[in-house]
Amino acid sequence: MRPVEFTPEQIIEAGHALRDAGRNVTGFALRQRIGGGNASRLKQVWDEYVAAQSTATAEPIAELPVEVAEQVAGVSSELTERIAQLAAELNDRAVKAAERRVAEVVRAAGEQREQAERELADAAQTVDDLEAQLDTVKADVDALTQRLSDTQDEKQALAVQLAQMKERLTASEQQAKAAMEQHGAEQARAQQAIDRLRSELDAIRADAAEKMDALRTELSESKAQMKAAEQALAQQRQLAETALADQHRQAEREAARLTERVAAAEAERDSAREGAERAREESAKQTGKLEALESQNAELLAALKGR
């Protein structure tokens, strides 16, 4: 046997709420109010409650008036006539009571008929509401189906874009690696050139120092030829300093060119690293978007199953 879904207290509370709202208390109205249950049982519980309230508030039966009791007790000679009169009065009252009962029955039958008509109207309204809800649900299902199809298409397009981004990221990483290797090789070559120039500059300085020492020795040994020696020494010194200055300037220019090449290689390496980082960020964005679409797809499938 199926258990009772709602207690009488819940049904009575729903009936009071409907009556306070100015609505007819019908089985369908009660079921719609409390959200379920059998309409016939709900109406039966409410009718029993109303009948119990009517019985509890019924007026008490009036007792025999004191005057009548005294008159019945005091009159003995006219007992037969009074009995006949009382019988007539009782018959009249019985007839009137029967008429009242017939009127009550007729009124109750009319109320039941009106109640049935209200029940039928509520049932028709409920059917209309359910049909409208069904149409809405069908429209929602169609919309969700279309959204699912669009989401799958977008997911496939994003998967293609993600594969392309991965390929671009791989190519950028390879380019960055090649640029870094080339930069390392160029830096090594530049360092070798700088070391070579430093060796040549040291040799030139040593040679110049030797020449200066030789000139000083000749100057101390040949005082007689001091003027000629001084002139020759001056000429040799000027030539040596000029040659040394030229070689020094050439070495500085070569070092500056190598420094510029090293800076360019480092800039190219940094640019390649930035390109690889941007590619990684774009790939992460596309991956996050793809995961969001997959989550939305799962929610749409769950919504379709729930429908």
PDB file of C-alpha atoms in Angstrom:
ATOM      1  CA  MET A   1       0.000   0.000   0.000  1.00  0.00           C
ATOM      2  CA  ARG A   2       1.339   3.388  -0.921  1.00  0.00           C
ATOM      3  CA  PRO A   3       2.140   5.510   2.183  1.00  0.00           C
ATOM      4  CA  VAL A   4       0.428   8.855   2.827  1.00  0.00           C
ATOM      5  CA  GLU A   5       2.507  11.664   1.414  1.00  0.00           C
ATOM      6  CA  PHE A   6       1.013  14.598   3.357  1.00  0.00           C
ATOM      7  CA  THR A   7      -0.420  14.829   6.881  1.00  0.00           C
ATOM      8  CA  PRO A   8      -3.943  16.134   7.626  1.00  0.00           C
ATOM      9  CA  GLU A   9      -2.391  19.167   9.340  1.00  0.00           C
ATOM     10  CA  GLN A  10      -0.612  20.119   6.090  1.00  0.00           C
ATOM     11  CA  ILE A  11      -3.830  19.659   4.096  1.00  0.00           C
ATOM     12  CA  ILE A  12      -5.879  21.752   6.561  1.00  0.00           C
ATOM     13  CA  GLU A  13      -3.215  24.473   6.549  1.00  0.00           C
ATOM     14  CA  ALA A  14      -3.290  24.546   2.720  1.00  0.00           C
ATOM     15  CA  GLY A  15      -7.116  24.753   2.795  1.00  0.00           C
ATOM     16  CA  HIS A  16      -7.008  27.748   5.157  1.00  0.00           C
ATOM     17  CA  ALA A  17      -4.432  29.427   2.911  1.00  0.00           C
ATOM     18  CA  LEU A  18      -6.663  28.950  -0.154  1.00  0.00           C
ATOM     19  CA  ARG A  19      -9.738  30.217   1.712  1.00  0.00           C
ATOM     20  CA  ASP A  20      -7.833  33.260   2.996  1.00  0.00           C
ATOM     21  CA  ALA A  21      -6.725  33.972  -0.589  1.00  0.00           C
ATOM     22  CA  GLY A  22     -10.367  33.973  -1.728  1.00  0.00           C
ATOM     23  CA  ARG A  23     -10.063  30.762  -3.755  1.00  0.00           C
ATOM     24  CA  ASN A  24     -12.310  27.711  -3.781  1.00  0.00           C
ATOM     25  CA  VAL A  25     -10.973  24.815  -1.732  1.00  0.00           C
ATOM     26  CA  THR A  26     -10.918  21.950  -4.251  1.00  0.00           C
ATOM     27  CA  GLY A  27      -8.884  18.770  -4.525  1.00  0.00           C
ATOM     28  CA  PHE A  28      -6.832  20.099  -7.421  1.00  0.00           C
ATOM     29  CA  ALA A  29      -6.304  23.443  -5.678  1.00  0.00           C
ATOM     30  CA  LEU A  30      -5.095  21.640  -2.532  1.00  0.00           C
ATOM     31  CA  ARG A  31      -2.738  19.429  -4.541  1.00  0.00           C
ATOM     32  CA  GLN A  32      -1.342  22.429  -6.381  1.00  0.00           C
ATOM     33  CA  ARG A  33      -0.936  24.302  -3.092  1.00  0.00           C
ATOM     34  CA  ILE A  34       1.013  21.595  -1.216  1.00  0.00           C
ATOM     35  CA  GLY A  35       2.777  20.279  -4.330  1.00  0.00           C
ATOM     36  CA  GLY A  36       1.395  16.738  -4.658  1.00  0.00           C
ATOM     37  CA  GLY A  37      -0.930  14.091  -3.238  1.00  0.00           C
ATOM     38  CA  ASN A  38      -4.200  12.499  -4.319  1.00  0.00           C
ATOM     39  CA  ALA A  39      -6.842  15.145  -5.058  1.00  0.00           C
ATOM     40  CA  SER A  40      -9.745  12.993  -3.781  1.00  0.00           C
ATOM     41  CA  ARG A  41      -8.023  12.235  -0.490  1.00  0.00           C
ATOM     42  CA  LEU A  42      -7.033  15.883   0.000  1.00  0.00           C
ATOM     43  CA  LYS A  43     -10.639  17.022  -0.541  1.00  0.00           C
ATOM     44  CA  GLN A  44     -11.974  14.271   1.768  1.00  0.00           C
ATOM     45  CA  VAL A  45      -9.651  15.350   4.596  1.00  0.00           C
ATOM     46  CA  TRP A  46     -10.696  18.987   4.169  1.00  0.00           C
ATOM     47  CA  ASP A  47     -14.453  18.126   4.076  1.00  0.00           C
ATOM     48  CA  GLU A  48     -14.107  16.013   7.244  1.00  0.00           C
ATOM     49  CA  TYR A  49     -12.362  18.927   8.948  1.00  0.00           C
ATOM     50  CA  VAL A  50     -15.101  21.386   7.892  1.00  0.00           C
ATOM     51  CA  ALA A  51     -17.841  18.951   9.002  1.00  0.00           C
ATOM     52  CA  ALA A  52     -16.156  18.487  12.377  1.00  0.00           C
ATOM     53  CA  GLN A  53     -15.978  22.231  12.845  1.00  0.00           C
ATOM     54  CA  SER A  54     -19.673  22.592  11.959  1.00  0.00           C
ATOM     55  CA  THR A  55     -20.634  19.834  14.451  1.00  0.00           C
ATOM     56  CA  ALA A  56     -18.530  21.405  17.168  1.00  0.00           C
ATOM     57  CA  THR A  57     -20.299  24.761  16.731  1.00  0.00           C
ATOM     58  CA  ALA A  58     -23.875  23.347  16.504  1.00  0.00           C
ATOM     59  CA  GLU A  59     -26.431  24.965  18.786  1.00  0.00           C
ATOM     60  CA  PRO A  60     -27.681  22.959  21.833  1.00  0.00           C
ATOM     61  CA  ILE A  61     -31.194  21.561  21.857  1.00  0.00           C
ATOM     62  CA  ALA A  62     -33.614  23.832  23.704  1.00  0.00           C
ATOM     63  CA  GLU A  63     -35.170  22.312  26.790  1.00  0.00           C
ATOM     64  CA  LEU A  64     -38.916  22.313  27.508  1.00  0.00           C
ATOM     65  CA  PRO A  65     -39.992  25.718  28.832  1.00  0.00           C
ATOM     66  CA  VAL A  66     -40.819  25.902  32.551  1.00  0.00           C
ATOM     67  CA  GLU A  67     -44.301  27.258  31.862  1.00  0.00           C
ATOM     68  CA  VAL A  68     -45.126  24.303  29.647  1.00  0.00           C
ATOM     69  CA  ALA A  69     -43.821  21.874  32.250  1.00  0.00           C
ATOM     70  CA  GLU A  70     -45.896  23.533  34.968  1.00  0.00           C
ATOM     71  CA  GLN A  71     -48.953  23.596  32.720  1.00  0.00           C
ATOM     72  CA  VAL A  72     -48.551  19.896  31.874  1.00  0.00           C
ATOM     73  CA  ALA A  73     -48.066  19.069  35.553  1.00  0.00           C
ATOM     74  CA  GLY A  74     -50.979  21.237  36.726  1.00  0.00           C
ATOM     75  CA  VAL A  75     -53.522  20.283  34.100  1.00  0.00           C
ATOM     76  CA  SER A  76     -55.048  16.859  34.596  1.00  0.00           C
ATOM     77  CA  SER A  77     -58.599  17.275  33.389  1.00  0.00           C
ATOM     78  CA  GLU A  78     -57.647  18.524  29.984  1.00  0.00           C
ATOM     79  CA  LEU A  79     -54.941  15.908  29.511  1.00  0.00           C
ATOM     80  CA  THR A  80     -56.530  14.312  26.461  1.00  0.00           C
ATOM     81  CA  GLU A  81     -57.096  17.619  24.687  1.00  0.00           C
ATOM     82  CA  ARG A  82     -53.609  18.780  25.458  1.00  0.00           C
ATOM     83  CA  ILE A  83     -52.176  15.473  24.247  1.00  0.00           C
ATOM     84  CA  ALA A  84     -54.017  15.970  20.952  1.00  0.00           C
ATOM     85  CA  GLN A  85     -52.781  19.552  20.695  1.00  0.00           C
ATOM     86  CA  LEU A  86     -49.223  18.459  21.541  1.00  0.00           C
ATOM     87  CA  ALA A  87     -49.462  15.710  18.944  1.00  0.00           C
ATOM     88  CA  ALA A  88     -50.555  18.284  16.365  1.00  0.00           C
ATOM     89  CA  GLU A  89     -47.725  20.605  17.360  1.00  0.00           C
ATOM     90  CA  LEU A  90     -45.248  17.747  17.258  1.00  0.00           C
ATOM     91  CA  ASN A  91     -46.515  16.710  13.842  1.00  0.00           C
ATOM     92  CA  ASP A  92     -46.196  20.296  12.646  1.00  0.00           C
ATOM     93  CA  ARG A  93     -42.685  20.513  13.995  1.00  0.00           C
ATOM     94  CA  ALA A  94     -41.789  17.148  12.476  1.00  0.00           C
ATOM     95  CA  VAL A  95     -43.115  18.274   9.105  1.00  0.00           C
ATOM     96  CA  LYS A  96     -41.179  21.540   9.329  1.00  0.00           C
ATOM     97  CA  ALA A  97     -38.077  19.664  10.447  1.00  0.00           C
ATOM     98  CA  ALA A  98     -38.474  17.279   7.514  1.00  0.00           C
ATOM     99  CA  GLU A  99     -38.869  20.247   5.170  1.00  0.00           C
ATOM    100  CA  ARG A 100     -35.759  21.836   6.630  1.00  0.00           C
ATOM    101  CA  ARG A 101     -33.861  18.556   6.183  1.00  0.00           C
ATOM    102  CA  VAL A 102     -35.055  18.299   2.589  1.00  0.00           C
ATOM    103  CA  ALA A 103     -33.951  21.892   2.015  1.00  0.00           C
ATOM    104  CA  GLU A 104     -30.592  21.089   3.598  1.00  0.00           C
ATOM    105  CA  VAL A 105     -30.241  18.006   1.405  1.00  0.00           C
ATOM    106  CA  VAL A 106     -31.143  20.033  -1.694  1.00  0.00           C
ATOM    107  CA  ARG A 107     -28.726  22.791  -0.650  1.00  0.00           C
ATOM    108  CA  ALA A 108     -25.991  20.214   0.036  1.00  0.00           C
ATOM    109  CA  ALA A 109     -26.628  18.601  -3.346  1.00  0.00           C
ATOM    110  CA  GLY A 110     -26.332  22.012  -4.984  1.00  0.00           C
ATOM    111  CA  GLU A 111     -23.134  22.731  -3.124  1.00  0.00           C
ATOM    112  CA  GLN A 112     -21.756  19.344  -4.150  1.00  0.00           C
ATOM    113  CA  ARG A 113     -22.667  20.048  -7.744  1.00  0.00           C
ATOM    114  CA  GLU A 114     -20.998  23.474  -7.558  1.00  0.00           C
ATOM    115  CA  GLN A 115     -18.024  21.851  -5.844  1.00  0.00           C
ATOM    116  CA  ALA A 116     -17.778  19.281  -8.647  1.00  0.00           C
ATOM    117  CA  GLU A 117     -17.945  22.067 -11.227  1.00  0.00           C
ATOM    118  CA  ARG A 118     -15.156  23.928  -9.412  1.00  0.00           C
ATOM    119  CA  GLU A 119     -13.131  20.711  -9.231  1.00  0.00           C
ATOM    120  CA  LEU A 120     -13.617  20.247 -12.977  1.00  0.00           C
ATOM    121  CA  ALA A 121     -12.582  23.857 -13.658  1.00  0.00           C
ATOM    122  CA  ASP A 122      -9.473  23.451 -11.493  1.00  0.00           C
ATOM    123  CA  ALA A 123      -8.643  20.187 -13.256  1.00  0.00           C
ATOM    124  CA  ALA A 124      -8.987  21.848 -16.653  1.00  0.00           C
ATOM    125  CA  GLN A 125      -6.784  24.733 -15.513  1.00  0.00           C
ATOM    126  CA  THR A 126      -4.227  22.271 -14.174  1.00  0.00           C
ATOM    127  CA  VAL A 127      -4.228  20.390 -17.483  1.00  0.00           C
ATOM    128  CA  ASP A 128      -3.708  23.672 -19.350  1.00  0.00           C
ATOM    129  CA  ASP A 129      -0.855  24.610 -17.017  1.00  0.00           C
ATOM    130  CA  LEU A 130       0.756  21.189 -17.483  1.00  0.00           C
ATOM    131  CA  GLU A 131       0.448  21.443 -21.266  1.00  0.00           C
ATOM    132  CA  ALA A 132       2.037  24.910 -21.167  1.00  0.00           C
ATOM    133  CA  GLN A 133       4.829  23.561 -18.971  1.00  0.00           C
ATOM    134  CA  LEU A 134       5.314  20.656 -21.383  1.00  0.00           C
ATOM    135  CA  ASP A 135       5.624  23.060 -24.317  1.00  0.00           C
ATOM    136  CA  THR A 136       8.134  25.125 -22.335  1.00  0.00           C
ATOM    137  CA  VAL A 137      10.142  22.000 -21.465  1.00  0.00           C
ATOM    138  CA  LYS A 138      10.137  20.912 -25.117  1.00  0.00           C
ATOM    139  CA  ALA A 139      11.373  24.342 -26.175  1.00  0.00           C
ATOM    140  CA  ASP A 140      14.074  24.212 -23.491  1.00  0.00           C
ATOM    141  CA  VAL A 141      15.159  20.755 -24.665  1.00  0.00           C
ATOM    142  CA  ASP A 142      15.379  21.972 -28.268  1.00  0.00           C
ATOM    143  CA  ALA A 143      17.398  25.010 -27.181  1.00  0.00           C
ATOM    144  CA  LEU A 144      19.716  22.864 -25.050  1.00  0.00           C
ATOM    145  CA  THR A 145      20.173  20.422 -27.926  1.00  0.00           C
ATOM    146  CA  GLN A 146      21.121  23.286 -30.247  1.00  0.00           C
ATOM    147  CA  ARG A 147      23.485  24.704 -27.629  1.00  0.00           C
ATOM    148  CA  LEU A 148      25.062  21.258 -27.210  1.00  0.00           C
ATOM    149  CA  SER A 149      25.604  20.999 -30.969  1.00  0.00           C
ATOM    150  CA  ASP A 150      27.102  24.507 -31.082  1.00  0.00           C
ATOM    151  CA  THR A 151      29.308  23.711 -28.106  1.00  0.00           C
ATOM    152  CA  GLN A 152      30.591  20.534 -29.749  1.00  0.00           C
ATOM    153  CA  ASP A 153      31.400  22.452 -32.940  1.00  0.00           C
ATOM    154  CA  GLU A 154      33.184  25.136 -30.954  1.00  0.00           C
ATOM    155  CA  LYS A 155      35.030  22.453 -28.971  1.00  0.00           C
ATOM    156  CA  GLN A 156      36.244  20.831 -32.195  1.00  0.00           C
ATOM    157  CA  ALA A 157      37.369  24.216 -33.561  1.00  0.00           C
ATOM    158  CA  LEU A 158      39.194  24.984 -30.325  1.00  0.00           C
ATOM    159  CA  ALA A 159      40.884  21.575 -30.427  1.00  0.00           C
ATOM    160  CA  VAL A 160      42.183  22.403 -33.913  1.00  0.00           C
ATOM    161  CA  GLN A 161      43.374  25.825 -32.719  1.00  0.00           C
ATOM    162  CA  LEU A 162      45.057  24.222 -29.708  1.00  0.00           C
ATOM    163  CA  ALA A 163      46.926  21.768 -31.955  1.00  0.00           C
ATOM    164  CA  GLN A 164      48.048  24.672 -34.140  1.00  0.00           C
ATOM    165  CA  MET A 165      49.187  26.625 -31.086  1.00  0.00           C
ATOM    166  CA  LYS A 166      51.141  23.589 -29.842  1.00  0.00           C
ATOM    167  CA  GLU A 167      52.886  23.325 -33.219  1.00  0.00           C
ATOM    168  CA  ARG A 168      53.692  27.055 -33.149  1.00  0.00           C
ATOM    169  CA  LEU A 169      54.961  26.721 -29.580  1.00  0.00           C
ATOM    170  CA  THR A 170      57.240  23.827 -30.573  1.00  0.00           C
ATOM    171  CA  ALA A 171      58.589  25.798 -33.526  1.00  0.00           C
ATOM    172  CA  SER A 172      59.160  28.868 -31.324  1.00  0.00           C
ATOM    173  CA  GLU A 173      61.021  26.772 -28.757  1.00  0.00           C
ATOM    174  CA  GLN A 174      63.215  25.279 -31.477  1.00  0.00           C
ATOM    175  CA  GLN A 175      63.946  28.756 -32.855  1.00  0.00           C
ATOM    176  CA  ALA A 176      64.753  30.040 -29.374  1.00  0.00           C
ATOM    177  CA  LYS A 177      67.064  27.070 -28.761  1.00  0.00           C
ATOM    178  CA  ALA A 178      68.848  27.647 -32.097  1.00  0.00           C
ATOM    179  CA  ALA A 179      69.161  31.374 -31.363  1.00  0.00           C
ATOM    180  CA  MET A 180      70.634  30.650 -27.940  1.00  0.00           C
ATOM    181  CA  GLU A 181      73.136  28.188 -29.436  1.00  0.00           C
ATOM    182  CA  GLN A 182      74.109  30.700 -32.117  1.00  0.00           C
ATOM    183  CA  HIS A 183      74.448  33.408 -29.475  1.00  0.00           C
ATOM    184  CA  GLY A 184      76.734  31.142 -27.426  1.00  0.00           C
ATOM    185  CA  ALA A 185      78.914  30.424 -30.452  1.00  0.00           C
ATOM    186  CA  GLU A 186      79.106  34.116 -31.387  1.00  0.00           C
ATOM    187  CA  GLN A 187      79.904  35.045 -27.812  1.00  0.00           C
ATOM    188  CA  ALA A 188      82.715  32.463 -27.752  1.00  0.00           C
ATOM    189  CA  ARG A 189      84.101  33.819 -31.031  1.00  0.00           C
ATOM    190  CA  ALA A 190      83.887  37.377 -29.727  1.00  0.00           C
ATOM    191  CA  GLN A 191      85.727  36.399 -26.561  1.00  0.00           C
ATOM    192  CA  GLN A 192      88.442  34.734 -28.653  1.00  0.00           C
ATOM    193  CA  ALA A 193      88.777  37.879 -30.799  1.00  0.00           C
ATOM    194  CA  ILE A 194      88.985  40.056 -27.694  1.00  0.00           C
ATOM    195  CA  ASP A 195      91.670  37.800 -26.208  1.00  0.00           C
ATOM    196  CA  ARG A 196      93.622  37.892 -29.465  1.00  0.00           C
ATOM    197  CA  LEU A 197      93.447  41.681 -29.609  1.00  0.00           C
ATOM    198  CA  ARG A 198      94.581  41.914 -26.010  1.00  0.00           C
ATOM    199  CA  SER A 199      97.594  39.661 -26.811  1.00  0.00           C
ATOM    200  CA  GLU A 200      98.501  41.798 -29.814  1.00  0.00           C
ATOM    201  CA  LEU A 201      98.158  44.969 -27.776  1.00  0.00           C
ATOM    202  CA  ASP A 202     100.412  43.530 -25.045  1.00  0.00           C
ATOM    203  CA  ALA A 203     102.990  42.547 -27.678  1.00  0.00           C
ATOM    204  CA  ILE A 204     102.926  46.029 -29.172  1.00  0.00           C
ATOM    205  CA  ARG A 205     103.369  47.567 -25.766  1.00  0.00           C
ATOM    206  CA  ALA A 206     106.272  45.208 -24.969  1.00  0.00           C
ATOM    207  CA  ASP A 207     107.945  45.987 -28.305  1.00  0.00           C
ATOM    208  CA  ALA A 208     107.531  49.697 -27.727  1.00  0.00           C
ATOM    209  CA  ALA A 209     109.015  49.341 -24.254  1.00  0.00           C
ATOM    210  CA  GLU A 210     112.020  47.484 -25.656  1.00  0.00           C
ATOM    211  CA  LYS A 211     112.550  50.176 -28.271  1.00  0.00           C
ATOM    212  CA  MET A 212     112.331  52.869 -25.628  1.00  0.00           C
ATOM    213  CA  ASP A 213     114.955  51.070 -23.523  1.00  0.00           C
ATOM    214  CA  ALA A 214     117.265  50.751 -26.538  1.00  0.00           C
ATOM    215  CA  LEU A 215     116.933  54.425 -27.297  1.00  0.00           C
ATOM    216  CA  ARG A 216     117.681  55.345 -23.720  1.00  0.00           C
ATOM    217  CA  THR A 217     120.835  53.138 -23.807  1.00  0.00           C
ATOM    218  CA  GLU A 218     122.055  54.732 -27.017  1.00  0.00           C
ATOM    219  CA  LEU A 219     121.361  58.185 -25.511  1.00  0.00           C
ATOM    220  CA  SER A 220     123.526  57.459 -22.454  1.00  0.00           C
ATOM    221  CA  GLU A 221     126.399  55.959 -24.513  1.00  0.00           C
ATOM    222  CA  SER A 222     126.551  58.634 -27.212  1.00  0.00           C
ATOM    223  CA  LYS A 223     126.606  62.019 -25.571  1.00  0.00           C
ATOM    224  CA  ALA A 224     128.439  63.512 -28.506  1.00  0.00           C
ATOM    225  CA  GLN A 225     125.626  62.664 -30.814  1.00  0.00           C
ATOM    226  CA  MET A 226     123.047  63.828 -28.265  1.00  0.00           C
ATOM    227  CA  LYS A 227     121.216  66.222 -30.532  1.00  0.00           C
ATOM    228  CA  ALA A 228     121.038  63.773 -33.408  1.00  0.00           C
ATOM    229  CA  ALA A 229     120.129  60.981 -31.039  1.00  0.00           C
ATOM    230  CA  GLU A 230     117.458  63.125 -29.383  1.00  0.00           C
ATOM    231  CA  GLN A 231     116.008  63.961 -32.768  1.00  0.00           C
ATOM    232  CA  ALA A 232     116.101  60.292 -33.802  1.00  0.00           C
ATOM    233  CA  LEU A 233     114.648  59.287 -30.474  1.00  0.00           C
ATOM    234  CA  ALA A 234     111.906  61.842 -30.805  1.00  0.00           C
ATOM    235  CA  GLN A 235     111.087  60.620 -34.269  1.00  0.00           C
ATOM    236  CA  GLN A 236     111.143  56.991 -33.167  1.00  0.00           C
ATOM    237  CA  ARG A 237     108.981  57.820 -30.144  1.00  0.00           C
ATOM    238  CA  GLN A 238     106.460  59.690 -32.259  1.00  0.00           C
ATOM    239  CA  LEU A 239     106.293  56.868 -34.745  1.00  0.00           C
ATOM    240  CA  ALA A 240     105.947  54.289 -32.006  1.00  0.00           C
ATOM    241  CA  GLU A 241     103.232  56.260 -30.198  1.00  0.00           C
ATOM    242  CA  THR A 242     101.409  56.875 -33.474  1.00  0.00           C
ATOM    243  CA  ALA A 243     101.523  53.198 -34.365  1.00  0.00           C
ATOM    244  CA  LEU A 244     100.538  52.254 -30.832  1.00  0.00           C
ATOM    245  CA  ALA A 245      97.614  54.719 -30.889  1.00  0.00           C
ATOM    246  CA  ASP A 246      96.447  53.446 -34.288  1.00  0.00           C
ATOM    247  CA  GLN A 247      96.591  49.830 -33.165  1.00  0.00           C
ATOM    248  CA  HIS A 248      94.820  50.733 -29.906  1.00  0.00           C
ATOM    249  CA  ARG A 249      92.022  52.570 -31.760  1.00  0.00           C
ATOM    250  CA  GLN A 250      91.654  49.654 -34.187  1.00  0.00           C
ATOM    251  CA  ALA A 251      91.447  47.226 -31.279  1.00  0.00           C
ATOM    252  CA  GLU A 252      88.788  49.392 -29.584  1.00  0.00           C
ATOM    253  CA  ARG A 253      86.738  49.583 -32.817  1.00  0.00           C
ATOM    254  CA  GLU A 254      86.938  45.788 -33.220  1.00  0.00           C
ATOM    255  CA  ALA A 255      85.925  45.319 -29.587  1.00  0.00           C
ATOM    256  CA  ALA A 256      82.966  47.741 -30.063  1.00  0.00           C
ATOM    257  CA  ARG A 257      81.811  45.816 -33.167  1.00  0.00           C
ATOM    258  CA  LEU A 258      82.010  42.534 -31.277  1.00  0.00           C
ATOM    259  CA  THR A 259      80.118  44.079 -28.342  1.00  0.00           C
ATOM    260  CA  GLU A 260      77.378  45.254 -30.712  1.00  0.00           C
ATOM    261  CA  ARG A 261      77.147  41.777 -32.246  1.00  0.00           C
ATOM    262  CA  VAL A 262      76.905  40.238 -28.773  1.00  0.00           C
ATOM    263  CA  ALA A 263      74.161  42.731 -27.800  1.00  0.00           C
ATOM    264  CA  ALA A 264      72.242  41.982 -31.024  1.00  0.00           C
ATOM    265  CA  ALA A 265      72.525  38.247 -30.379  1.00  0.00           C
ATOM    266  CA  GLU A 266      71.260  38.736 -26.808  1.00  0.00           C
ATOM    267  CA  ALA A 267      68.336  40.866 -28.060  1.00  0.00           C
ATOM    268  CA  GLU A 268      67.444  38.182 -30.609  1.00  0.00           C
ATOM    269  CA  ARG A 269      67.627  35.550 -27.849  1.00  0.00           C
ATOM    270  CA  ASP A 270      65.359  37.645 -25.565  1.00  0.00           C
ATOM    271  CA  SER A 271      62.910  38.183 -28.439  1.00  0.00           C
ATOM    272  CA  ALA A 272      62.810  34.446 -29.081  1.00  0.00           C
ATOM    273  CA  ARG A 273      62.196  33.812 -25.373  1.00  0.00           C
ATOM    274  CA  GLU A 274      59.359  36.372 -25.317  1.00  0.00           C
ATOM    275  CA  GLY A 275      57.796  34.751 -28.381  1.00  0.00           C
ATOM    276  CA  ALA A 276      57.965  31.340 -26.724  1.00  0.00           C
ATOM    277  CA  GLU A 277      56.445  32.756 -23.497  1.00  0.00           C
ATOM    278  CA  ARG A 278      53.594  34.400 -25.427  1.00  0.00           C
ATOM    279  CA  ALA A 279      52.963  31.145 -27.251  1.00  0.00           C
ATOM    280  CA  ARG A 280      52.833  29.295 -23.896  1.00  0.00           C
ATOM    281  CA  GLU A 281      50.374  31.869 -22.454  1.00  0.00           C
ATOM    282  CA  GLU A 282      48.175  31.657 -25.559  1.00  0.00           C
ATOM    283  CA  SER A 283      48.241  27.854 -25.327  1.00  0.00           C
ATOM    284  CA  ALA A 284      47.272  28.047 -21.631  1.00  0.00           C
ATOM    285  CA  LYS A 285      44.381  30.409 -22.467  1.00  0.00           C
ATOM    286  CA  GLN A 286      43.132  28.114 -25.202  1.00  0.00           C
ATOM    287  CA  THR A 287      43.452  25.116 -22.865  1.00  0.00           C
ATOM    288  CA  GLY A 288      41.449  26.951 -20.138  1.00  0.00           C
ATOM    289  CA  LYS A 289      38.779  27.892 -22.650  1.00  0.00           C
ATOM    290  CA  LEU A 290      38.597  24.314 -23.858  1.00  0.00           C
ATOM    291  CA  GLU A 291      38.235  23.029 -20.270  1.00  0.00           C
ATOM    292  CA  ALA A 292      35.462  25.617 -19.606  1.00  0.00           C
ATOM    293  CA  LEU A 293      33.622  24.453 -22.714  1.00  0.00           C
ATOM    294  CA  GLU A 294      33.992  20.824 -21.633  1.00  0.00           C
ATOM    295  CA  SER A 295      32.529  21.722 -18.208  1.00  0.00           C
ATOM    296  CA  GLN A 296      29.656  23.594 -19.862  1.00  0.00           C
ATOM    297  CA  ASN A 297      29.094  20.607 -22.160  1.00  0.00           C
ATOM    298  CA  ALA A 298      28.873  18.297 -19.120  1.00  0.00           C
ATOM    299  CA  GLU A 299      26.377  20.647 -17.446  1.00  0.00           C
ATOM    300  CA  LEU A 300      24.250  20.748 -20.605  1.00  0.00           C
ATOM    301  CA  LEU A 301      24.260  16.926 -20.804  1.00  0.00           C
ATOM    302  CA  ALA A 302      23.266  16.729 -17.126  1.00  0.00           C
ATOM    303  CA  ALA A 303      20.463  19.240 -17.739  1.00  0.00           C
ATOM    304  CA  LEU A 304      19.212  17.179 -20.705  1.00  0.00           C
ATOM    305  CA  LYS A 305      19.225  14.002 -18.610  1.00  0.00           C
ATOM    306  CA  GLY A 306      17.330  15.820 -15.832  1.00  0.00           C
ATOM    307  CA  ARG A 307      14.731  17.031 -18.297  1.00  0.00           C
TER     308      ARG A 307
END
